[in-house]
């Protein structure tokens, strides 16, 4: 038997928008699946005006482009798509796309985003950063050429790319003002995706900028917004515990270590209650119970609780995964700071040298900052052999050139 003729234009537009079944499109439009079947038939009926608006907005094409023929006398009613590109990112031209990308573009774009996320842990930041920025530019170009679920998926991956680019700028390249602008674009992309968890995460990262400068009030305002978005997105315990850790670091830098320790304790309770049953987003790969303990050890150090800090940080070193090389340099630096504060320059230098060994394998500006802080704390012991040996490593040709190059 010959195949029944169908409205191939509407079917193709539906699939390109990410609605792989007629039922999915029906649910998005709030109509019965029978209605969608009729529209995808060889002679689709002309929809009512409200459904015309919904179709063109959801699928990003005009009615005639979707295979509908207006009734006699209503030829001017073949609506063009509504609002496509109107709420695009600042870097995306505010114009309608001349073509609509297929649904597969979302998975392809997501795959590269995920690859960049994994590469962050081993590739030199100055090498990876241009690739991430270029990928984000591609996402901005694709966004106005996608519709429906495909657009939402591209926007979410774009937000993740901007988030990663900002992390490199802030934590690795020390370009705080640039990170602020990058994360703002990430927030705009999260809005396009209507992804509250990504929005919460970007806002919390933006809190680091005033927080590291000791501007507590500005940091707290951004964290309040982040927690609001996290509630909307029904955030998993791991993300909520990370928000506690971010706020704890901001409080610590403002001198409020008691408040910071309370926040860390709250985060520990959240993780204990969840028992790891919730599945966190794949992009939340920079945080774990061991990372929370690392935050705790740093707060204990800055609060002057040296025995507790030594125990906490030593335990973290034992439980960090082999892939967490950047964090290892930070924890070793904090252990060195504990011993420097305890008046043991030999042990402090030993930990600092281990941190430098780690930094030679995997560069991390935050880790190097920790080592330099330790060296500053060891100034009263600078004539001792262990400190001079540390200086030889800290200011050797390899370390100096490597730090400046990256």
PDB file of N, CA and C in Angstrom, residues 316-365:
ATOM      1  N   UNK A 316      41.788  15.166  54.159  1.00  0.00           N
ATOM      2  CA  UNK A 316      41.395  15.523  52.789  1.00  0.00           C
ATOM      3  C   UNK A 316      42.411  14.990  51.789  1.00  0.00           C
ATOM      4  N   UNK A 317      43.698  15.172  52.090  1.00  0.00           N
ATOM      5  CA  UNK A 317      44.748  14.691  51.182  1.00  0.00           C
ATOM      6  C   UNK A 317      44.607  13.187  50.943  1.00  0.00           C
ATOM      7  N   UNK A 318      44.236  12.452  51.979  1.00  0.00           N
ATOM      8  CA  UNK A 318      44.098  11.000  51.858  1.00  0.00           C
ATOM      9  C   UNK A 318      42.905  10.609  50.995  1.00  0.00           C
ATOM     10  N   UNK A 319      41.875  11.459  50.953  1.00  0.00           N
ATOM     11  CA  UNK A 319      40.632  11.073  50.275  1.00  0.00           C
ATOM     12  C   UNK A 319      40.388  11.782  48.947  1.00  0.00           C
ATOM     13  N   UNK A 320      41.250  12.712  48.553  1.00  0.00           N
ATOM     14  CA  UNK A 320      41.083  13.350  47.252  1.00  0.00           C
ATOM     15  C   UNK A 320      41.324  12.333  46.145  1.00  0.00           C
ATOM     16  N   UNK A 321      40.478  12.365  45.132  1.00  0.00           N
ATOM     17  CA  UNK A 321      40.658  11.464  43.988  1.00  0.00           C
ATOM     18  C   UNK A 321      41.910  11.857  43.209  1.00  0.00           C
ATOM     19  N   UNK A 322      42.444  10.909  42.474  1.00  0.00           N
ATOM     20  CA  UNK A 322      43.662  11.169  41.694  1.00  0.00           C
ATOM     21  C   UNK A 322      43.445  12.285  40.677  1.00  0.00           C
ATOM     22  N   UNK A 323      42.207  12.446  40.220  1.00  0.00           N
ATOM     23  CA  UNK A 323      41.920  13.467  39.212  1.00  0.00           C
ATOM     24  C   UNK A 323      41.844  14.876  39.802  1.00  0.00           C
ATOM     25  N   UNK A 324      41.782  14.985  41.118  1.00  0.00           N
ATOM     26  CA  UNK A 324      41.612  16.296  41.758  1.00  0.00           C
ATOM     27  C   UNK A 324      42.965  16.937  42.041  1.00  0.00           C
ATOM     28  N   UNK A 325      43.757  17.082  40.994  1.00  0.00           N
ATOM     29  CA  UNK A 325      45.126  17.555  41.155  1.00  0.00           C
ATOM     30  C   UNK A 325      45.194  19.040  41.507  1.00  0.00           C
ATOM     31  N   UNK A 326      44.309  19.835  40.924  1.00  0.00           N
ATOM     32  CA  UNK A 326      44.328  21.267  41.243  1.00  0.00           C
ATOM     33  C   UNK A 326      44.015  21.490  42.720  1.00  0.00           C
ATOM     34  N   UNK A 327      43.001  20.799  43.218  1.00  0.00           N
ATOM     35  CA  UNK A 327      42.636  20.966  44.622  1.00  0.00           C
ATOM     36  C   UNK A 327      43.743  20.468  45.537  1.00  0.00           C
ATOM     37  N   UNK A 328      44.496  19.447  45.101  1.00  0.00           N
ATOM     38  CA  UNK A 328      45.583  18.911  45.920  1.00  0.00           C
ATOM     39  C   UNK A 328      46.638  19.984  46.212  1.00  0.00           C
ATOM     40  N   UNK A 329      46.954  20.814  45.211  1.00  0.00           N
ATOM     41  CA  UNK A 329      47.947  21.861  45.436  1.00  0.00           C
ATOM     42  C   UNK A 329      47.452  22.877  46.460  1.00  0.00           C
ATOM     43  N   UNK A 330      46.144  23.153  46.459  1.00  0.00           N
ATOM     44  CA  UNK A 330      45.570  24.099  47.422  1.00  0.00           C
ATOM     45  C   UNK A 330      45.646  23.531  48.833  1.00  0.00           C
ATOM     46  N   UNK A 331      45.269  22.260  48.988  1.00  0.00           N
ATOM     47  CA  UNK A 331      45.267  21.642  50.316  1.00  0.00           C
ATOM     48  C   UNK A 331      46.688  21.524  50.856  1.00  0.00           C
ATOM     49  N   UNK A 332      47.645  21.159  50.002  1.00  0.00           N
ATOM     50  CA  UNK A 332      49.042  21.107  50.441  1.00  0.00           C
ATOM     51  C   UNK A 332      49.525  22.486  50.882  1.00  0.00           C
ATOM     52  N   UNK A 333      49.091  23.524  50.149  1.00  0.00           N
ATOM     53  CA  UNK A 333      49.445  24.881  50.551  1.00  0.00           C
ATOM     54  C   UNK A 333      48.864  25.242  51.905  1.00  0.00           C
ATOM     55  N   UNK A 334      47.619  24.812  52.171  1.00  0.00           N
ATOM     56  CA  UNK A 334      47.005  25.090  53.469  1.00  0.00           C
ATOM     57  C   UNK A 334      47.697  24.314  54.587  1.00  0.00           C
ATOM     58  N   UNK A 335      48.108  23.079  54.303  1.00  0.00           N
ATOM     59  CA  UNK A 335      48.862  22.324  55.314  1.00  0.00           C
ATOM     60  C   UNK A 335      50.198  23.004  55.619  1.00  0.00           C
ATOM     61  N   UNK A 336      50.823  23.544  54.595  1.00  0.00           N
ATOM     62  CA  UNK A 336      52.060  24.294  54.813  1.00  0.00           C
ATOM     63  C   UNK A 336      51.797  25.516  55.684  1.00  0.00           C
ATOM     64  N   UNK A 337      50.672  26.179  55.451  1.00  0.00           N
ATOM     65  CA  UNK A 337      50.327  27.364  56.249  1.00  0.00           C
ATOM     66  C   UNK A 337      50.066  26.992  57.701  1.00  0.00           C
ATOM     67  N   UNK A 338      49.451  25.832  57.931  1.00  0.00           N
ATOM     68  CA  UNK A 338      49.221  25.367  59.305  1.00  0.00           C
ATOM     69  C   UNK A 338      50.553  25.222  60.039  1.00  0.00           C
ATOM     70  N   UNK A 339      51.516  24.574  59.381  1.00  0.00           N
ATOM     71  CA  UNK A 339      52.805  24.335  60.039  1.00  0.00           C
ATOM     72  C   UNK A 339      53.601  25.626  60.203  1.00  0.00           C
ATOM     73  N   UNK A 340      53.455  26.549  59.248  1.00  0.00           N
ATOM     74  CA  UNK A 340      54.125  27.846  59.396  1.00  0.00           C
ATOM     75  C   UNK A 340      53.564  28.594  60.603  1.00  0.00           C
ATOM     76  N   UNK A 341      52.225  28.563  60.746  1.00  0.00           N
ATOM     77  CA  UNK A 341      51.594  29.235  61.889  1.00  0.00           C
ATOM     78  C   UNK A 341      51.944  28.549  63.200  1.00  0.00           C
ATOM     79  N   UNK A 342      52.207  27.232  63.139  1.00  0.00           N
ATOM     80  CA  UNK A 342      52.551  26.480  64.355  1.00  0.00           C
ATOM     81  C   UNK A 342      54.029  26.611  64.707  1.00  0.00           C
ATOM     82  N   UNK A 343      54.811  27.338  63.894  1.00  0.00           N
ATOM     83  CA  UNK A 343      56.218  27.549  64.185  1.00  0.00           C
ATOM     84  C   UNK A 343      57.112  26.409  63.772  1.00  0.00           C
ATOM     85  N   UNK A 344      56.710  25.650  62.756  1.00  0.00           N
ATOM     86  CA  UNK A 344      57.519  24.518  62.276  1.00  0.00           C
ATOM     87  C   UNK A 344      57.876  24.770  60.806  1.00  0.00           C
ATOM     88  N   UNK A 345      58.912  25.594  60.553  1.00  0.00           N
ATOM     89  CA  UNK A 345      59.241  25.946  59.168  1.00  0.00           C
ATOM     90  C   UNK A 345      59.697  24.760  58.327  1.00  0.00           C
ATOM     91  N   UNK A 346      60.339  23.774  58.926  1.00  0.00           N
ATOM     92  CA  UNK A 346      60.808  22.620  58.152  1.00  0.00           C
ATOM     93  C   UNK A 346      59.629  21.861  57.535  1.00  0.00           C
ATOM     94  N   UNK A 347      58.618  21.556  58.350  1.00  0.00           N
ATOM     95  CA  UNK A 347      57.442  20.841  57.845  1.00  0.00           C
ATOM     96  C   UNK A 347      56.649  21.721  56.884  1.00  0.00           C
ATOM     97  N   UNK A 348      56.578  23.022  57.191  1.00  0.00           N
ATOM     98  CA  UNK A 348      55.866  23.947  56.306  1.00  0.00           C
ATOM     99  C   UNK A 348      56.511  23.950  54.922  1.00  0.00           C
ATOM    100  N   UNK A 349      57.815  24.020  54.872  1.00  0.00           N
ATOM    101  CA  UNK A 349      58.512  24.039  53.583  1.00  0.00           C
ATOM    102  C   UNK A 349      58.341  22.717  52.846  1.00  0.00           C
ATOM    103  N   UNK A 350      58.310  21.613  53.594  1.00  0.00           N
ATOM    104  CA  UNK A 350      58.130  20.313  52.958  1.00  0.00           C
ATOM    105  C   UNK A 350      56.785  20.243  52.244  1.00  0.00           C
ATOM    106  N   UNK A 351      55.733  20.719  52.903  1.00  0.00           N
ATOM    107  CA  UNK A 351      54.417  20.740  52.266  1.00  0.00           C
ATOM    108  C   UNK A 351      54.399  21.712  51.082  1.00  0.00           C
ATOM    109  N   UNK A 352      55.046  22.863  51.221  1.00  0.00           N
ATOM    110  CA  UNK A 352      55.069  23.850  50.141  1.00  0.00           C
ATOM    111  C   UNK A 352      55.774  23.286  48.910  1.00  0.00           C
ATOM    112  N   UNK A 353      56.856  22.540  49.123  1.00  0.00           N
ATOM    113  CA  UNK A 353      57.570  21.925  47.995  1.00  0.00           C
ATOM    114  C   UNK A 353      56.681  20.881  47.315  1.00  0.00           C
ATOM    115  N   UNK A 354      55.930  20.112  48.101  1.00  0.00           N
ATOM    116  CA  UNK A 354      54.998  19.143  47.508  1.00  0.00           C
ATOM    117  C   UNK A 354      53.940  19.858  46.668  1.00  0.00           C
ATOM    118  N   UNK A 355      53.489  21.011  47.164  1.00  0.00           N
ATOM    119  CA  UNK A 355      52.514  21.788  46.387  1.00  0.00           C
ATOM    120  C   UNK A 355      53.126  22.252  45.067  1.00  0.00           C
ATOM    121  N   UNK A 356      54.399  22.685  45.103  1.00  0.00           N
ATOM    122  CA  UNK A 356      55.070  23.117  43.869  1.00  0.00           C
ATOM    123  C   UNK A 356      55.257  21.950  42.906  1.00  0.00           C
ATOM    124  N   UNK A 357      55.551  20.767  43.452  1.00  0.00           N
ATOM    125  CA  UNK A 357      55.651  19.575  42.605  1.00  0.00           C
ATOM    126  C   UNK A 357      54.328  19.338  41.872  1.00  0.00           C
ATOM    127  N   UNK A 358      53.227  19.491  42.614  1.00  0.00           N
ATOM    128  CA  UNK A 358      51.903  19.300  42.015  1.00  0.00           C
ATOM    129  C   UNK A 358      51.621  20.364  40.965  1.00  0.00           C
ATOM    130  N   UNK A 359      52.017  21.597  41.248  1.00  0.00           N
ATOM    131  CA  UNK A 359      51.768  22.696  40.311  1.00  0.00           C
ATOM    132  C   UNK A 359      52.573  22.544  39.028  1.00  0.00           C
ATOM    133  N   UNK A 360      53.726  21.897  39.108  1.00  0.00           N
ATOM    134  CA  UNK A 360      54.489  21.641  37.886  1.00  0.00           C
ATOM    135  C   UNK A 360      53.741  20.678  36.969  1.00  0.00           C
ATOM    136  N   UNK A 361      52.974  19.759  37.580  1.00  0.00           N
ATOM    137  CA  UNK A 361      52.202  18.798  36.781  1.00  0.00           C
ATOM    138  C   UNK A 361      50.899  19.410  36.288  1.00  0.00           C
ATOM    139  N   UNK A 362      50.207  20.135  37.177  1.00  0.00           N
ATOM    140  CA  UNK A 362      48.923  20.754  36.827  1.00  0.00           C
ATOM    141  C   UNK A 362      48.880  22.149  37.423  1.00  0.00           C
ATOM    142  N   UNK A 363      48.968  23.151  36.569  1.00  0.00           N
ATOM    143  CA  UNK A 363      49.005  24.530  37.045  1.00  0.00           C
ATOM    144  C   UNK A 363      47.654  24.965  37.587  1.00  0.00           C
ATOM    145  N   UNK A 364      47.690  25.724  38.700  1.00  0.00           N
ATOM    146  CA  UNK A 364      46.473  26.286  39.287  1.00  0.00           C
ATOM    147  C   UNK A 364      46.885  27.534  40.050  1.00  0.00           C
ATOM    148  N   UNK A 365      46.442  28.685  39.581  1.00  0.00           N
ATOM    149  CA  UNK A 365      46.863  29.947  40.184  1.00  0.00           C
ATOM    150  C   UNK A 365      46.498  30.018  41.660  1.00  0.00           C
TER     151      UNK A 365
END
